[in-house]
Amino acid sequence: MFRYLILIMILSITLAGCTEQVKVDMQGAGETIPTGSTGIAFDGKDLLVAKEGLIAFIDNIDTATAGSIYGYEGHFYFDRYPITITSKENKPYITGLAWQNTAGNTGFIWASDEANRRILKISPQGDVITRIPLTKIYPEDITFDGEYLWVVDSKRKKIFKLSTEDGSIVSEYLSPVPVPTALAWDGKNLIVGGLKNLNNPAPSPDNVQIIKLDPVSGNVMENVETSRYLTSPAGMVWINGKLWISDRNSGNIVIISDKGEPSTDIRSYKLPAVAPVLKKVEAEEDKNKTAQDVDEAKRAAEEARKAAEEAKKAAEAAKKAFELQQKK
């Protein structure tokens, strides 16, 4: 397997084990990926990063400690050829990645394509297996909880739980983060990241918010401490107690602890299930139609009975007339 050298420079580390900033300059011989990945995921071995229509696998990421990337002397490699996603419509723009494990240490990549408002299920070899259109959602980051897909929509300020079969909406949540742009799953809670104010005049770490959301109750469980290196979360993945977050402004990947302070927000952000109004209307219409059919059948039977009686009377009258005629 031909490997492409990727230089990753550690720009700075604040408190040991707390925050780490990694500059990803993904350029190699024959293949170039724009800096500043928007989607990020982890398959248990490789870090998956995406930008525009490209997905790359960065090999041998050691996630044990914050400083562990020194063990590779700052150099990382492509594990395989990057995947290129194409479209006959708009140029793909991947805003989120998620990994789904399957039996035999294999799996699939889920990618949200904001430009074409769709979710793609992709094999590690780059074959697109499923295309799910999203007519009601503007997808940004995406995550997978082992059964369902989760998508954040910053335009609608919502979080959606989707079926992997057809993308149908299973449940909806209002986003506790005003402008949600990043999403991860830690095995129990959703981790939502984004901006407090979209119209903030200048990029600022103070404008970033990250929370843990209980998907069952819809309550905010924790407020996660952010980093001074993070000003615009794009993609996010949880790896062994740490959050790897791609920053849209700097183009770097920032690694922080997932620990936070308990939230005092008692509101539930889970929206009530939408009643199947259309099905109820159709059921009511069918009921009304059945009643009408019964009434019409009754009327038809009554008319038939009256017609039979009149026919009987006419037959009797004809018989009497015939008998009188015979007597003459």
XYZ file of C-alpha atoms in Angstrom:
328
model
C 0.000 0.000 0.000
C 1.412 3.293 -1.118
C 1.436 5.803 1.745
C 1.308 9.525 1.455
C 3.159 11.586 3.993
C 1.043 14.054 5.971
C 2.778 16.607 8.120
C 0.911 17.442 11.326
C 2.460 20.229 13.356
C 1.606 20.718 16.993
C 1.249 24.450 17.330
C 0.607 24.637 21.038
C -0.474 22.774 24.145
C -1.956 24.533 27.110
C -2.337 22.471 30.272
C -1.012 18.962 29.767
C -3.795 16.602 28.734
C -6.398 19.388 28.536
C -6.231 21.034 25.135
C -4.235 20.248 22.077
C -4.293 21.906 18.678
C -3.241 19.991 15.596
C -2.628 21.668 12.264
C -3.601 19.318 9.483
C -1.758 20.062 6.253
C -3.047 17.243 4.096
C -0.976 17.418 0.947
C 0.889 14.519 -0.577
C 2.372 13.367 -3.855
C -0.386 13.173 -6.442
C -3.205 13.813 -3.991
C -4.176 17.086 -2.349
C -6.876 17.661 0.207
C -7.799 21.233 1.136
C -6.832 22.214 4.647
C -9.555 22.739 7.190
C -11.577 19.526 7.314
C -15.309 19.974 7.886
C -16.163 16.367 8.683
C -14.356 14.083 11.107
C -14.937 10.510 12.348
C -13.053 7.544 13.838
C -13.268 3.913 12.707
C -11.366 2.437 15.654
C -8.007 2.725 13.888
C -7.961 5.617 11.458
C -9.126 9.177 11.786
C -11.452 10.005 8.891
C -11.393 13.603 7.712
C -13.383 15.218 4.924
C -13.450 18.460 3.023
C -15.666 19.280 0.052
C -16.017 15.946 -1.807
C -12.945 14.155 -0.417
C -12.615 11.718 2.485
C -9.178 10.676 3.747
C -8.031 8.075 6.282
C -5.208 9.162 8.591
C -3.352 6.110 9.849
C -2.135 5.143 13.337
C -3.747 7.847 15.426
C -2.926 7.011 19.043
C -5.727 8.376 21.203
C -4.497 7.241 24.618
C -3.223 10.612 25.847
C -3.237 14.172 24.617
C 0.504 14.182 24.034
C 0.636 10.759 22.427
C 0.936 12.086 18.895
C 4.542 12.937 19.745
C 5.170 9.195 19.616
C 4.857 9.422 15.861
C 7.201 12.393 15.755
C 4.482 14.602 14.315
C 4.219 12.626 11.072
C 1.125 10.770 9.931
C 0.238 8.934 6.751
C -2.695 8.184 4.543
C -3.826 4.656 5.286
C -5.316 4.311 1.804
C -6.320 6.356 -1.208
C -8.760 9.162 -0.401
C -12.378 8.671 -1.423
C -13.788 11.137 -3.938
C -17.538 11.801 -3.885
C -19.166 13.154 -7.030
C -22.596 14.458 -7.973
C -24.398 15.244 -11.213
C -26.088 18.178 -9.493
C -24.202 20.408 -7.074
C -20.547 19.975 -6.212
C -20.538 17.852 -3.024
C -19.750 19.587 0.240
C -19.364 17.087 3.062
C -20.201 18.684 6.390
C -20.225 15.606 8.586
C -18.915 12.041 8.891
C -19.927 9.081 11.050
C -18.701 5.513 11.258
C -20.919 2.432 11.589
C -19.249 -0.753 12.802
C -20.349 -4.077 11.345
C -19.343 -7.673 11.970
C -15.812 -8.704 11.097
C -14.138 -5.403 11.991
C -15.587 -3.734 8.936
C -18.122 -0.964 8.593
C -19.569 1.891 6.625
C -19.104 5.628 6.408
C -22.092 7.932 6.695
C -21.541 11.351 5.141
C -23.814 14.389 5.142
C -23.641 16.385 1.916
C -25.000 19.851 2.608
C -24.759 21.057 -1.001
C -27.092 18.308 -2.251
C -29.126 17.912 0.958
C -28.520 14.209 1.252
C -26.887 11.537 3.395
C -24.615 8.960 1.798
C -23.767 5.477 3.012
C -20.302 4.648 1.683
C -18.100 1.576 1.835
C -14.484 2.004 2.992
C -13.521 1.322 -0.619
C -15.474 4.373 -1.745
C -18.603 2.776 -3.198
C -21.791 4.743 -2.522
C -24.274 2.157 -1.255
C -27.234 4.353 -0.344
C -28.326 7.909 -1.092
C -30.915 9.350 1.273
C -32.466 12.686 0.199
C -33.314 15.163 2.969
C -36.102 17.403 1.742
C -36.860 18.976 5.142
C -33.355 19.122 6.634
C -30.245 21.169 5.894
C -27.606 18.725 7.178
C -24.406 19.792 8.861
C -22.593 17.394 11.166
C -23.797 13.836 11.620
C -23.257 11.022 14.131
C -24.372 7.414 14.620
C -25.486 5.873 17.926
C -25.347 2.239 16.859
C -28.921 2.190 15.554
C -29.949 5.650 14.360
C -28.387 8.595 12.585
C -28.395 12.031 14.198
C -28.116 15.261 12.201
C -27.817 18.905 13.233
C -29.464 21.637 11.196
C -28.206 25.137 12.019
C -30.785 26.812 9.772
C -33.729 25.273 11.595
C -31.804 25.163 14.898
C -32.790 21.554 15.426
C -31.377 18.078 15.952
C -32.968 15.172 14.101
C -32.948 11.459 14.836
C -33.257 9.568 11.554
C -33.871 6.025 10.377
C -30.928 4.497 8.539
C -33.348 2.776 6.172
C -34.955 5.765 4.485
C -33.961 8.856 6.453
C -37.431 9.250 7.949
C -37.545 11.439 11.058
C -37.891 9.383 14.236
C -37.770 12.336 16.631
C -36.832 16.019 16.768
C -35.124 18.226 19.323
C -34.699 21.951 19.585
C -31.006 22.708 19.835
C -29.803 24.002 23.217
C -26.928 25.568 21.266
C -28.325 28.548 19.298
C -26.391 27.699 16.101
C -25.641 23.947 16.157
C -22.874 22.926 13.757
C -21.108 19.931 15.322
C -22.405 16.647 16.721
C -20.954 13.542 18.410
C -22.095 10.463 20.344
C -20.265 9.279 23.477
C -22.167 6.018 23.892
C -24.854 7.547 26.089
C -25.355 11.231 25.312
C -25.349 13.476 22.303
C -22.646 16.126 22.335
C -23.740 19.274 20.525
C -21.370 22.074 19.589
C -21.779 25.348 17.790
C -22.040 29.082 18.160
C -23.930 31.234 20.610
C -24.391 34.026 18.076
C -24.106 33.643 14.309
C -23.712 37.394 13.864
C -20.759 37.755 16.197
C -18.542 40.372 14.499
C -15.259 38.464 14.938
C -14.337 34.808 15.571
C -14.054 34.264 19.298
C -13.713 31.266 21.634
C -16.264 32.979 23.870
C -18.830 32.505 21.131
C -18.476 28.702 21.196
C -20.785 26.442 23.195
C -20.648 22.661 23.698
C -23.192 20.684 25.719
C -24.153 17.097 26.504
C -27.785 16.225 25.755
C -29.661 13.220 27.124
C -31.606 11.892 24.116
C -34.179 10.152 26.312
C -35.272 13.106 28.430
C -34.085 15.876 26.139
C -32.328 17.562 29.073
C -28.933 19.225 28.980
C -26.682 17.200 31.288
C -23.395 19.099 31.139
C -21.776 22.221 29.752
C -18.427 21.164 28.292
C -15.471 23.509 28.685
C -14.255 24.679 25.296
C -10.813 25.798 24.126
C -9.251 29.140 23.296
C -8.176 27.577 19.998
C -11.757 26.785 18.986
C -13.811 29.555 17.356
C -16.077 27.740 14.871
C -16.767 23.996 15.374
C -17.365 22.158 12.111
C -17.037 18.404 12.658
C -16.726 16.546 15.948
C -16.062 12.991 17.102
C -15.787 11.449 20.578
C -12.763 9.167 21.074
C -12.097 7.608 24.471
C -13.112 10.536 26.617
C -11.833 13.246 24.303
C -13.495 15.394 21.682
C -11.713 15.869 18.384
C -13.184 18.988 16.781
C -12.354 20.483 13.402
C -12.354 24.265 13.465
C -13.769 26.001 10.412
C -11.833 29.235 10.916
C -8.318 27.994 11.688
C -8.436 24.763 9.704
C -7.051 22.920 12.739
C -8.313 19.961 14.734
C -8.646 20.807 18.421
C -8.617 18.011 21.012
C -10.296 18.666 24.356
C -11.605 16.696 27.306
C -15.299 15.777 27.201
C -15.707 16.632 30.888
C -18.023 19.439 31.851
C -19.992 21.088 34.613
C -23.526 19.921 35.473
C -26.151 22.006 33.723
C -28.776 24.004 35.587
C -31.018 24.100 32.518
C -34.105 22.059 33.449
C -35.867 22.473 30.111
C -36.503 19.455 27.898
C -35.531 20.131 24.295
C -37.198 17.015 22.963
C -40.223 17.892 20.851
C -43.439 15.887 21.158
C -44.048 13.290 18.521
C -46.089 14.577 15.607
C -49.466 12.826 15.445
C -50.171 11.127 12.097
C -52.826 13.679 11.149
C -53.026 12.582 7.542
C -53.605 8.974 8.498
C -56.312 10.030 10.951
C -58.002 12.105 8.270
C -57.825 9.206 5.842
C -59.222 6.871 8.472
C -62.067 9.309 9.209
C -62.793 9.688 5.516
C -62.900 5.904 5.129
C -65.292 5.707 8.085
C -67.581 8.346 6.593
C -67.427 6.686 3.213
C -68.398 3.332 4.759
C -71.409 4.913 6.509
C -72.501 6.533 3.247
C -72.202 3.218 1.437
C -74.375 1.527 4.088
C -77.069 4.249 3.802
C -77.061 4.002 0.027
C -77.361 0.223 0.233
C -80.320 0.567 2.607
C -82.018 3.039 0.269
C -81.385 0.790 -2.715
C -82.821 -2.205 -0.851
C -85.939 -0.220 0.120
C -86.453 0.933 -3.448
C -86.041 -2.637 -4.688
C -88.610 -3.828 -2.141
C -91.095 -1.177 -3.277
C -90.472 -2.032 -6.916
C -91.064 -5.718 -6.166
C -94.350 -4.940 -4.417
C -95.509 -2.793 -7.335
C -94.511 -5.542 -9.763
C -96.470 -8.044 -7.660
C -99.525 -5.789 -7.645
C -99.247 -5.302 -11.390
C -99.009 -9.076 -11.905
C -102.096 -9.675 -9.758
C -104.023 -6.982 -11.645
C -103.003 -8.552 -14.954
C -104.086 -11.975 -13.706
C -107.529 -10.673 -12.677
C -107.960 -8.928 -15.989
C -107.093 -12.135 -17.835
C -109.572 -14.162 -15.758
C -112.362 -11.671 -16.471
C -111.585 -11.841 -20.136
C -111.849 -15.653 -20.107
C -115.285 -15.529 -18.423
C -116.658 -13.364 -21.190
